[in-house]
mmCIF file of N, CA and C in Angstrom:
data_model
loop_
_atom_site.group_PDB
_atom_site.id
_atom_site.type_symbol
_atom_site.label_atom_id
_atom_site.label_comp_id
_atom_site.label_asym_id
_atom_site.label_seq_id
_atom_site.Cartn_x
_atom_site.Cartn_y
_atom_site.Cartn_z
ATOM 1 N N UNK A 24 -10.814 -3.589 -16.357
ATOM 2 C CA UNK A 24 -9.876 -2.531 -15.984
ATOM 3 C C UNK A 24 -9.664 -2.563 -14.477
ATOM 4 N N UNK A 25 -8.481 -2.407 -14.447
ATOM 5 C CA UNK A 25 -7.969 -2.634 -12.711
ATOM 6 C C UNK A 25 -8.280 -1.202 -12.036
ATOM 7 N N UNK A 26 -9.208 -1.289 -10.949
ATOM 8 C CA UNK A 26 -9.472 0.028 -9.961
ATOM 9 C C UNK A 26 -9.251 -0.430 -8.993
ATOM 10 N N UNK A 27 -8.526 0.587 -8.207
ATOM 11 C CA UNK A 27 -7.843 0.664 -7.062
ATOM 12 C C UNK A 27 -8.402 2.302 -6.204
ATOM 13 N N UNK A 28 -8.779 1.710 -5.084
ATOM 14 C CA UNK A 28 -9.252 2.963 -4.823
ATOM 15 C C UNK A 28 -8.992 3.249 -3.201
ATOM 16 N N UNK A 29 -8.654 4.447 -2.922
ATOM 17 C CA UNK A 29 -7.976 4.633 -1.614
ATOM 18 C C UNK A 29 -8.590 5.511 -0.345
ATOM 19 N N UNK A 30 -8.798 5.326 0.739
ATOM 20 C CA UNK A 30 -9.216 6.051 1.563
ATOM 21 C C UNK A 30 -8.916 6.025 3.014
ATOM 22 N N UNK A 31 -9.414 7.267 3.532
ATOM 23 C CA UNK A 31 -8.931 7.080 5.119
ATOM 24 C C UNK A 31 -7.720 7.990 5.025
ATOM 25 N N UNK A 32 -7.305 8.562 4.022
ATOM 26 C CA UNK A 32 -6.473 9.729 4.509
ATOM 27 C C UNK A 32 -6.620 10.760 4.884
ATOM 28 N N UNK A 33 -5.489 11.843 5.334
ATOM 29 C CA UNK A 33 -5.975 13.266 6.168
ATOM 30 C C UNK A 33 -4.998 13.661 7.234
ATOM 31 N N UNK A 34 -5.660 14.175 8.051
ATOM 32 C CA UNK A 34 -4.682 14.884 9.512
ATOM 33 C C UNK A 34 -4.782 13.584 10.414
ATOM 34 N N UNK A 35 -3.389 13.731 10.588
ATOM 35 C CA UNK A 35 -3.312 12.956 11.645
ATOM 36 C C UNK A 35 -2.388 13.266 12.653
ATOM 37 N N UNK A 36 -2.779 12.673 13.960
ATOM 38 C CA UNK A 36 -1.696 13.446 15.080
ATOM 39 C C UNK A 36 -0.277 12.619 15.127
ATOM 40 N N UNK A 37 0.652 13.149 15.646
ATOM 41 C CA UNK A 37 1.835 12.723 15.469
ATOM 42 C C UNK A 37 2.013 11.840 16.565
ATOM 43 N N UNK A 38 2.001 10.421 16.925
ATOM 44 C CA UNK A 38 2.299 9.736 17.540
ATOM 45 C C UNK A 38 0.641 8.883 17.776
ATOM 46 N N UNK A 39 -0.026 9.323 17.078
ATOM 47 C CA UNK A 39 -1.271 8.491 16.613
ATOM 48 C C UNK A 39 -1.255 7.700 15.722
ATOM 49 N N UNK A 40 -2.588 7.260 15.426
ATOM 50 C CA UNK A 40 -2.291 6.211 14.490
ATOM 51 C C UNK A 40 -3.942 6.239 12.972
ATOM 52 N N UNK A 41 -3.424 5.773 12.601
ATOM 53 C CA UNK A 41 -4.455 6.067 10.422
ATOM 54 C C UNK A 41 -4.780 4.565 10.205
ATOM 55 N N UNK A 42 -5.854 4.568 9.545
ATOM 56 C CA UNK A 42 -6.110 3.505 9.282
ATOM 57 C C UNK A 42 -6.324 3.553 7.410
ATOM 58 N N UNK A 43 -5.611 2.986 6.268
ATOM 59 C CA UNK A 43 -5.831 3.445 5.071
ATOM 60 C C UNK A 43 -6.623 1.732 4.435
ATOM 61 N N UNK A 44 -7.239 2.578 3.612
ATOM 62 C CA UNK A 44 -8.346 1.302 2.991
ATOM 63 C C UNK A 44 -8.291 1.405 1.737
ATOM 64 N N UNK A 45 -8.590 0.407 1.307
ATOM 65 C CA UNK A 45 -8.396 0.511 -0.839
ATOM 66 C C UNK A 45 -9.516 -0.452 -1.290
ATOM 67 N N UNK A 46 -10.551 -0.798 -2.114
ATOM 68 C CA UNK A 46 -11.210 -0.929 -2.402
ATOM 69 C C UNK A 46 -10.763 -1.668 -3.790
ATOM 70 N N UNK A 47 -10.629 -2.468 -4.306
ATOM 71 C CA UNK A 47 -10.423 -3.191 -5.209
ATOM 72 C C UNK A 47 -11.445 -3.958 -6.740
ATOM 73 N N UNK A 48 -11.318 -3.520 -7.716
ATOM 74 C CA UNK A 48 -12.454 -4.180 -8.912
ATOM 75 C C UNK A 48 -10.944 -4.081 -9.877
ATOM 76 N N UNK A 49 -12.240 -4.827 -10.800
ATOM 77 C CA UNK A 49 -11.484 -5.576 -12.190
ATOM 78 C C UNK A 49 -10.748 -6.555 -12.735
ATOM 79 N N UNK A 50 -10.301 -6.900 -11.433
ATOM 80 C CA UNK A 50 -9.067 -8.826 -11.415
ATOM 81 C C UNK A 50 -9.600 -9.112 -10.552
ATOM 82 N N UNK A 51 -8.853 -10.440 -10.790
ATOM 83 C CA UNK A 51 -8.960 -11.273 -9.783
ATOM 84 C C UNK A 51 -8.191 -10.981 -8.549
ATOM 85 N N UNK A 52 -8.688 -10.576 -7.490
ATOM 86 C CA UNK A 52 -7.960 -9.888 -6.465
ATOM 87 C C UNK A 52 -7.515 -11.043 -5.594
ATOM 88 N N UNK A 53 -8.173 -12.093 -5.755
ATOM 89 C CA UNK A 53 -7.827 -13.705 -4.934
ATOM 90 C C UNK A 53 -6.486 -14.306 -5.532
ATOM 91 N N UNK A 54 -6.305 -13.859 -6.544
ATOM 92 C CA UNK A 54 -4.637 -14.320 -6.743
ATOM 93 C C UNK A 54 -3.480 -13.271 -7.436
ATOM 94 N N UNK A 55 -4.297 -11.789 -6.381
ATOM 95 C CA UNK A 55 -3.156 -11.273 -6.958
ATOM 96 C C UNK A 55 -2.046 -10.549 -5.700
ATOM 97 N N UNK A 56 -1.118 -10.518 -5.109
ATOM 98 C CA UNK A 56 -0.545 -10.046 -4.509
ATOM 99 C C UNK A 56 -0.877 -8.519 -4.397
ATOM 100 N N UNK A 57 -0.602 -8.067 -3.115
ATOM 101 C CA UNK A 57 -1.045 -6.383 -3.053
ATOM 102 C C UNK A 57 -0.148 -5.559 -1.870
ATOM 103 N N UNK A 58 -0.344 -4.881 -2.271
ATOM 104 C CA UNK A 58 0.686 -3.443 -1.367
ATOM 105 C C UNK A 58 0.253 -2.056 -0.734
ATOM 106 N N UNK A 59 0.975 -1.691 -0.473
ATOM 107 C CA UNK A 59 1.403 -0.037 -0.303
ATOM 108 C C UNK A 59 2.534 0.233 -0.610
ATOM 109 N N UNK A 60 2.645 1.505 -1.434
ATOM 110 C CA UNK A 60 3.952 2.254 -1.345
ATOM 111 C C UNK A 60 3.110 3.930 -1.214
ATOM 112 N N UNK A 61 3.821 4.469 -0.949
ATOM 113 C CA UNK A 61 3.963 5.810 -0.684
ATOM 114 C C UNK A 61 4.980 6.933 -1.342
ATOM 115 N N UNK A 62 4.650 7.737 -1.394
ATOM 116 C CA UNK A 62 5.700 8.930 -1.668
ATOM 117 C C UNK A 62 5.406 10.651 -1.135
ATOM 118 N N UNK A 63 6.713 10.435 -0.449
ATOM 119 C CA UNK A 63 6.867 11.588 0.306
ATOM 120 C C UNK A 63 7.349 12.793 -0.261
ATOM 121 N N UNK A 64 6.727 14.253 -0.110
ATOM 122 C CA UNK A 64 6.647 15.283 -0.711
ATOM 123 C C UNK A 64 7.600 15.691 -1.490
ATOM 124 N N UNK A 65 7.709 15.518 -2.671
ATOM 125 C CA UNK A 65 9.672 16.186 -3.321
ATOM 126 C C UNK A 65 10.326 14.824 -3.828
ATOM 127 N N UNK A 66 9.696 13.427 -3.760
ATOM 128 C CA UNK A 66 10.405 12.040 -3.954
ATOM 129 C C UNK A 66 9.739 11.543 -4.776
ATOM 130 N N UNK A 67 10.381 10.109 -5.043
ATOM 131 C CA UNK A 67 9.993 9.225 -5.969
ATOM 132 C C UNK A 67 9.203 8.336 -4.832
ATOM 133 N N UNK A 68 8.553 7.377 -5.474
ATOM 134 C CA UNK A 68 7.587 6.201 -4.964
ATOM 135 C C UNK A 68 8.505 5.468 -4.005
ATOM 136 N N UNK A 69 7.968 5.110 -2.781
ATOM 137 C CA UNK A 69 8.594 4.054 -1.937
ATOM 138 C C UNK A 69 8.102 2.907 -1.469
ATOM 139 N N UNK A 70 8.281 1.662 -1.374
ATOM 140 C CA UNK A 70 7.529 0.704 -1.357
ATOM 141 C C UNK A 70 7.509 0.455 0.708
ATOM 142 N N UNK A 71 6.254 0.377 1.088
ATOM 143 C CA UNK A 71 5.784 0.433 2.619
ATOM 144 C C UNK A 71 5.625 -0.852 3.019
ATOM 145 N N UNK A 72 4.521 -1.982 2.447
ATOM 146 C CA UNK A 72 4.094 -2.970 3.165
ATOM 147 C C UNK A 72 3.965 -4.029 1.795
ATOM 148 N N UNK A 73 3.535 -5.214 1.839
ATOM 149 C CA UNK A 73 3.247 -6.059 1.124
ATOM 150 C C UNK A 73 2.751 -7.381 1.172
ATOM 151 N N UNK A 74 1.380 -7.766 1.276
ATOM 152 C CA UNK A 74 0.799 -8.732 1.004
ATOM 153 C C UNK A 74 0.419 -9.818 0.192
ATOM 154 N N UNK A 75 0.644 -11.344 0.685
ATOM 155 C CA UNK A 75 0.244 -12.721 -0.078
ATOM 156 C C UNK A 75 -1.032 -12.763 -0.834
ATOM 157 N N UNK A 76 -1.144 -12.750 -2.252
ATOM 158 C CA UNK A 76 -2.808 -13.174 -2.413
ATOM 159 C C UNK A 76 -3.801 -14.210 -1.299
ATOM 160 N N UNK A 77 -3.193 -14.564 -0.700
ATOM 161 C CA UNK A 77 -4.033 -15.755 0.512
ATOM 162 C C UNK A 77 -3.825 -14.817 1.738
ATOM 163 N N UNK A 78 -3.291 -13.486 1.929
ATOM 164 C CA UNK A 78 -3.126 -13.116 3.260
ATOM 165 C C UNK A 78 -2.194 -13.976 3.843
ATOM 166 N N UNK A 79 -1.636 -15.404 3.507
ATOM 167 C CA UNK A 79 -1.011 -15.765 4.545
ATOM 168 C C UNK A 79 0.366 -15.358 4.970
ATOM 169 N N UNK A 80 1.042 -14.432 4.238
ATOM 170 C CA UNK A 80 2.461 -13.724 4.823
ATOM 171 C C UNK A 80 2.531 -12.337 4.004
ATOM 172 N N UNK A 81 3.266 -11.528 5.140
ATOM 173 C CA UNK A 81 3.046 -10.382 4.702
ATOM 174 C C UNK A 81 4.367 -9.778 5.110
ATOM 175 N N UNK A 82 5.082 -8.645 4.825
ATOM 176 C CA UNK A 82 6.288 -7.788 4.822
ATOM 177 C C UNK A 82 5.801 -6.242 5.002
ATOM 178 N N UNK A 83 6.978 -5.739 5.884
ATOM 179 C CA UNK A 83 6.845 -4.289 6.277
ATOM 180 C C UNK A 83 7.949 -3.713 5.949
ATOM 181 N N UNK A 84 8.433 -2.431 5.406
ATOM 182 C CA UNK A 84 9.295 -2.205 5.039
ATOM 183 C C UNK A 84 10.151 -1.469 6.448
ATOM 184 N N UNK A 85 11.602 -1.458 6.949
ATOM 185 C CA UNK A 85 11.844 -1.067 7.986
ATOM 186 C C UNK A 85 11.665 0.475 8.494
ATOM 187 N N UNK A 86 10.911 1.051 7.892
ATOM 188 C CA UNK A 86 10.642 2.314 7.820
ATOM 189 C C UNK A 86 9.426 2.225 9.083
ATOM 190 N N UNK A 87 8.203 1.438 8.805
ATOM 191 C CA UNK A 87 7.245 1.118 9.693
ATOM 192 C C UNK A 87 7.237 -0.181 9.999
ATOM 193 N N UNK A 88 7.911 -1.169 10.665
ATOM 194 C CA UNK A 88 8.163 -2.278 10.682
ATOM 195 C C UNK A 88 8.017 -2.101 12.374
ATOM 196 N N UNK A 89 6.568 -2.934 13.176
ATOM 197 C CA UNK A 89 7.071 -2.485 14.610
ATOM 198 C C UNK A 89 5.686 -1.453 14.551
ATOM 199 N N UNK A 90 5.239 -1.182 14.056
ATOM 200 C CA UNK A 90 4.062 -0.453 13.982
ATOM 201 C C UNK A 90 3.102 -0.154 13.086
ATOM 202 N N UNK A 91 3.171 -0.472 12.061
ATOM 203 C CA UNK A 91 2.024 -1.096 11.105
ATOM 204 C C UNK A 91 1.494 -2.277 10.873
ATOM 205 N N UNK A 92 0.516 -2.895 10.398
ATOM 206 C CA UNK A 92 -0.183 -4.017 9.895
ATOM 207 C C UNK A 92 -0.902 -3.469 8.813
ATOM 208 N N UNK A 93 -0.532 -4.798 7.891
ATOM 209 C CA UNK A 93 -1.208 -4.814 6.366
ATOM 210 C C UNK A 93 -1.963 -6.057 6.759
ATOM 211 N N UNK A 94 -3.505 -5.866 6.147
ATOM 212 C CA UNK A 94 -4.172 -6.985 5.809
ATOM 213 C C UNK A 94 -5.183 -6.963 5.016
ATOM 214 N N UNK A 95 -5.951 -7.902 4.495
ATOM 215 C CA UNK A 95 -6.956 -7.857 3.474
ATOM 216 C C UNK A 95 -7.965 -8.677 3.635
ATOM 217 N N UNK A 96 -8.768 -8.619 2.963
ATOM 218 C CA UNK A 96 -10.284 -9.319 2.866
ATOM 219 C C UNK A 96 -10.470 -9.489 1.557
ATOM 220 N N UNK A 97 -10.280 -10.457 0.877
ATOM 221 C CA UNK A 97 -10.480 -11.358 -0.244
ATOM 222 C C UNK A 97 -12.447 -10.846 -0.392
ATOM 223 N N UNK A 98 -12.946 -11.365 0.383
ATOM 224 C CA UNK A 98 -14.392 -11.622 0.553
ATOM 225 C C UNK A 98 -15.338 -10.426 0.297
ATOM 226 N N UNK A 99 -14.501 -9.350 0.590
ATOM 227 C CA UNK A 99 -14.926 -7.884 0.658
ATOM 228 C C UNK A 99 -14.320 -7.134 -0.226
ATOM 229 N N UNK A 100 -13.165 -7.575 -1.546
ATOM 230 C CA UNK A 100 -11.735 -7.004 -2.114
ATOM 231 C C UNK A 100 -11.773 -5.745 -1.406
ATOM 232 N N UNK A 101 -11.021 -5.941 -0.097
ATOM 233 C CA UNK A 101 -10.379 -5.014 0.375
ATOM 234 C C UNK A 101 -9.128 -5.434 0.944
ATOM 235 N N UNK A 102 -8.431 -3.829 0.942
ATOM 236 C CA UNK A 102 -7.303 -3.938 1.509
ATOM 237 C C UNK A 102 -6.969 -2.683 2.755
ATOM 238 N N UNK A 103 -6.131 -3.448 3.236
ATOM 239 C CA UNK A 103 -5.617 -2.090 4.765
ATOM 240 C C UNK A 103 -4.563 -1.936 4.964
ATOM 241 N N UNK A 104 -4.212 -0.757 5.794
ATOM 242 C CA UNK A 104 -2.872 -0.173 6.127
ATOM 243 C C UNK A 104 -3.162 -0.061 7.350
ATOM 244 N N UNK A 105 -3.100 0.178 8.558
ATOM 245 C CA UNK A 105 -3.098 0.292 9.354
ATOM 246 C C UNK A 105 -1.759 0.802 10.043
ATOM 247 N N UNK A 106 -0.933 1.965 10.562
ATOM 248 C CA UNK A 106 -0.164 3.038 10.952
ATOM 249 C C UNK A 106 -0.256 3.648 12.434
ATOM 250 N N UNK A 107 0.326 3.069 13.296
ATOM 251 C CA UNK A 107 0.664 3.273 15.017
ATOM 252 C C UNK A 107 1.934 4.072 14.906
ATOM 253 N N UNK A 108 1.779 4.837 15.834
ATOM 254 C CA UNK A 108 3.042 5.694 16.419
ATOM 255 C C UNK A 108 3.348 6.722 15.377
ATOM 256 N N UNK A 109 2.544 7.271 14.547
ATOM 257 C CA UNK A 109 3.065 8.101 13.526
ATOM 258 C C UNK A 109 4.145 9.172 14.358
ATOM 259 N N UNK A 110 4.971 8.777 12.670
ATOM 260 C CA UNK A 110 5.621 9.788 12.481
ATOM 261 C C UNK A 110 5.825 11.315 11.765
ATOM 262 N N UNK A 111 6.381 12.208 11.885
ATOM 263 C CA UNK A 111 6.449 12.920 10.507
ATOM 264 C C UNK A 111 7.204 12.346 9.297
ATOM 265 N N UNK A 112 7.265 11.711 9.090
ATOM 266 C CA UNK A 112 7.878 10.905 8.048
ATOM 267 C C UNK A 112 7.177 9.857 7.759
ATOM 268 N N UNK A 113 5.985 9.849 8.374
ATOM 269 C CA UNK A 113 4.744 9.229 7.641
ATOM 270 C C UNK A 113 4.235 9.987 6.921
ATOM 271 N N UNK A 114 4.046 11.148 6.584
ATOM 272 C CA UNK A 114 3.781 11.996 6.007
ATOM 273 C C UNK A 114 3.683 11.940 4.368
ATOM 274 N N UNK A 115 3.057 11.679 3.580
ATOM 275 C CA UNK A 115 3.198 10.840 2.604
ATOM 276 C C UNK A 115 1.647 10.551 1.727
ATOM 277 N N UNK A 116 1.959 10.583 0.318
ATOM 278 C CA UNK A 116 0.983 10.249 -0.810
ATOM 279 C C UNK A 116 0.939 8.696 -0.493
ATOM 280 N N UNK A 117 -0.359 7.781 0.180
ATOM 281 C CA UNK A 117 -0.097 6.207 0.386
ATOM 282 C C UNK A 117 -1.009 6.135 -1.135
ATOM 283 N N UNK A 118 -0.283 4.737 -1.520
ATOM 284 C CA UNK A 118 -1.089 4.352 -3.035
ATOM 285 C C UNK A 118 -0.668 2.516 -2.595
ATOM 286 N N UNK A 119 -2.227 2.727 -3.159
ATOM 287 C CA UNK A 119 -2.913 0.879 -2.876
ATOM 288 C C UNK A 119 -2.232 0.410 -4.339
ATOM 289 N N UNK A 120 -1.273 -0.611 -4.223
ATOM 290 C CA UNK A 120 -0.946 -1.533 -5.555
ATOM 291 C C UNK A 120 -0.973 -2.868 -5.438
ATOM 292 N N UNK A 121 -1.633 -3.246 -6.575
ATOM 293 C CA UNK A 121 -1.398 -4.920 -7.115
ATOM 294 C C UNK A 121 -0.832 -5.766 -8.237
ATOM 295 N N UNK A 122 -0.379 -6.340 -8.127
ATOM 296 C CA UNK A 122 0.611 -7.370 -9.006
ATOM 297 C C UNK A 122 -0.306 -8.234 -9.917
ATOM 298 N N UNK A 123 -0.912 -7.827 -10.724
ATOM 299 C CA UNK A 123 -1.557 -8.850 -11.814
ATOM 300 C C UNK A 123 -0.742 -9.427 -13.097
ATOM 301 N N UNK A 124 -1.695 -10.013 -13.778
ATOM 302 C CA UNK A 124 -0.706 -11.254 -14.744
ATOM 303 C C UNK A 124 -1.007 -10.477 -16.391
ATOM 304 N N UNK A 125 -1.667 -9.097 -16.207
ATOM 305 C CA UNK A 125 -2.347 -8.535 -17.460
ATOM 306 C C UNK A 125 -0.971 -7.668 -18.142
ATOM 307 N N UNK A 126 0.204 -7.197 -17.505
ATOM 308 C CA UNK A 126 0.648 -6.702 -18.067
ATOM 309 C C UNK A 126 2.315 -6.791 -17.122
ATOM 310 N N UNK A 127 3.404 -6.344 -17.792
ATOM 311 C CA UNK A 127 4.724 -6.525 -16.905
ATOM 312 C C UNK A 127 4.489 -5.258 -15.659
ATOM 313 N N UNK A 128 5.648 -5.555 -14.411
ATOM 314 C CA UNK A 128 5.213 -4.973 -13.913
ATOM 315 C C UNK A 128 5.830 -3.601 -13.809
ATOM 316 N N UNK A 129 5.236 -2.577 -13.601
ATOM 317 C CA UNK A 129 5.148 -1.169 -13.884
ATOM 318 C C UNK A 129 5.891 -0.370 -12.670
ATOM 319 N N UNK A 130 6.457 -0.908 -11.782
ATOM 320 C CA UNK A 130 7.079 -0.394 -10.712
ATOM 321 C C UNK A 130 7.753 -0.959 -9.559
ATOM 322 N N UNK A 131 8.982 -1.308 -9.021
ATOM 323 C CA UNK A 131 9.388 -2.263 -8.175
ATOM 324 C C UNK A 131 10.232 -1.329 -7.345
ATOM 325 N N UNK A 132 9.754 -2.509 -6.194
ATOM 326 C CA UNK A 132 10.113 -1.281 -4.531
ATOM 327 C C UNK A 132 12.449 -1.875 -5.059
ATOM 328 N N UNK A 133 13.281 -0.872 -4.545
ATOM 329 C CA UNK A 133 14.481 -1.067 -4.327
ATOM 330 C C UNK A 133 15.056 -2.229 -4.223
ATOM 331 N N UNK A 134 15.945 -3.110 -5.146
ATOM 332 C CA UNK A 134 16.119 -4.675 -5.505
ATOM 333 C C UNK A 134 15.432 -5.099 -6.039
ATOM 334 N N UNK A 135 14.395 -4.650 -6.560
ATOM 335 C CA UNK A 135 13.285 -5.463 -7.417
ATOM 336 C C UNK A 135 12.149 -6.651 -6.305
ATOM 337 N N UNK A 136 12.484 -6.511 -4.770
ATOM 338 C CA UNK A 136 11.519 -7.926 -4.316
ATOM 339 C C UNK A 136 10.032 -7.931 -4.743
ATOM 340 N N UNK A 137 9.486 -6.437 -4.601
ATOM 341 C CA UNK A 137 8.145 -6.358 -5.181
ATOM 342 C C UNK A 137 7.840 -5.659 -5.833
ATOM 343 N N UNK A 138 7.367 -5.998 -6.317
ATOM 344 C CA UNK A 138 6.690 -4.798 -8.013
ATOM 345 C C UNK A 138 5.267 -4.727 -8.419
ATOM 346 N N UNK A 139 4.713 -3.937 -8.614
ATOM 347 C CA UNK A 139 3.541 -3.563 -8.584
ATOM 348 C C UNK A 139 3.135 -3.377 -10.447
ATOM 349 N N UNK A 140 2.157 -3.845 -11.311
ATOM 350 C CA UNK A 140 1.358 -3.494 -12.348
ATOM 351 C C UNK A 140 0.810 -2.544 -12.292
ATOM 352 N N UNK A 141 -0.068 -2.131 -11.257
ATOM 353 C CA UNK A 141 -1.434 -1.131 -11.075
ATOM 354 C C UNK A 141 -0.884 -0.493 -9.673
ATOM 355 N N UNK A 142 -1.382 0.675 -9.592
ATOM 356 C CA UNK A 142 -1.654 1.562 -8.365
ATOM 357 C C UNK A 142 -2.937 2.833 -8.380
ATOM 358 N N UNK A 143 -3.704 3.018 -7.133
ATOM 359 C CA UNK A 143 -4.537 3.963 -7.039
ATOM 360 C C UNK A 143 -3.727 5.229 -7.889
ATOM 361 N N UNK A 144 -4.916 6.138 -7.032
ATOM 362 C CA UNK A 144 -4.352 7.519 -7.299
ATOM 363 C C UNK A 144 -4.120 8.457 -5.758
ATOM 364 N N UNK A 145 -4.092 7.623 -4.832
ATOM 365 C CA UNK A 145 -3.641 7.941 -3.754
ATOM 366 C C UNK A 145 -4.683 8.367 -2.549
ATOM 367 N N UNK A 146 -3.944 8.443 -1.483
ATOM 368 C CA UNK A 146 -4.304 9.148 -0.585
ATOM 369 C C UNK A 146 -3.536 9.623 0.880
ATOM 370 N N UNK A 147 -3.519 10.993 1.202
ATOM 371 C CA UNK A 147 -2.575 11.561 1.386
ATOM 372 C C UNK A 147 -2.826 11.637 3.050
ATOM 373 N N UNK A 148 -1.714 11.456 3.528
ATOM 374 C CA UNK A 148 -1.912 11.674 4.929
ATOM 375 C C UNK A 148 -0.915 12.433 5.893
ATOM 376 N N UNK A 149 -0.913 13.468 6.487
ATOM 377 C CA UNK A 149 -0.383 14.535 6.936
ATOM 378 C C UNK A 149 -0.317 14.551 8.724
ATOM 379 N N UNK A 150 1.157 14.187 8.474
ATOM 380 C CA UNK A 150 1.633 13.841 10.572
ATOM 381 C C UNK A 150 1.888 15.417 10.972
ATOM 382 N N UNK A 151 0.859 15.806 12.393
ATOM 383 C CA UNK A 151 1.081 16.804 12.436
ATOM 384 C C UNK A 151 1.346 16.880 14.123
#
C-alpha cells in the first residue's frame, strides 16, 4: 500500500520561506516520478512542482517558479518542497504525490503533463 506522508507545515511569515517533507513506503519510490500539488482554501487541487524518478530533471509550476526547489532522496524515500519569498497565495493544503504503475492515474495537473496515482493527506501551510 502506497503511504505518503507529509510534514513541515504551519505558520509561516510572509516573505519567508517552509521547508515541506514527505516520507514515502510501499513502491518502489526509485522508479516512480513524484510531486506536489496543493489546494488553496475554496478550490480544486493544483499541481506546484514535479520530479524525475532519478532526480535528474525537475519542473515548477509558474506560480513558484524563481523560488522554490523540489528534490528527493531515493536513499532515504524522501521527498522536499522547499518555498522562498512566500506568498499569501502560498497559502495552501501541500499534498506529496506519486505516479506508480499499480493503478491509472487518479489526478492530472491542467493539460494532462503530470498526473499523479497516490497523494498524502496533506499538510497545510498558512502565509501570514
Amino acid at each position: 500500500q502506497v503511504q505518503l506522508v507529509e510534514s513541515g507545515g504551519g505558520a509561516a511569515l510572509l516573505g519567508g520561506s517552509v521547508t515541506l517533507s514527505c516520507t514515502a513506503a510501499g513502491f518502489n519510490l526509485r522508479s516512480s516520478p513524484m510531486g506536489w500539488i496543493r489546494r488553496h482554501p475554496g478550490e480544486a487541487m493544483s499541481w506546484v512542482a514535479d520530479i524525475a524518478a532519478s532526480g535528474a530533471t525537475s519542473d515548477l509550476d509558474a506560480s513558484v517558479k524563481g523560488r522554490a526547489t523540489i528534490s528527493r532522496d531515493n536513499a532515504k524515500n524522501t521527498l522536499h518542497l522547499q518555498i522562498n519569498n512566500l506568498k499569501p497565495e502560498d497559502t495552501a493544503v501541500y499534498f506529496c504525490a506519486t505516479k506508480t504503475t499499480r493503478r491509472p492515474p487518479q489526478w492530472c495537473s491542467r493539460g494532462g503533463r503530470y498526473c499523479y496515482t497516490d497523494w498524502g493527506q496533506g499538510t497545510q501551510v498558512t502565509v501570514s
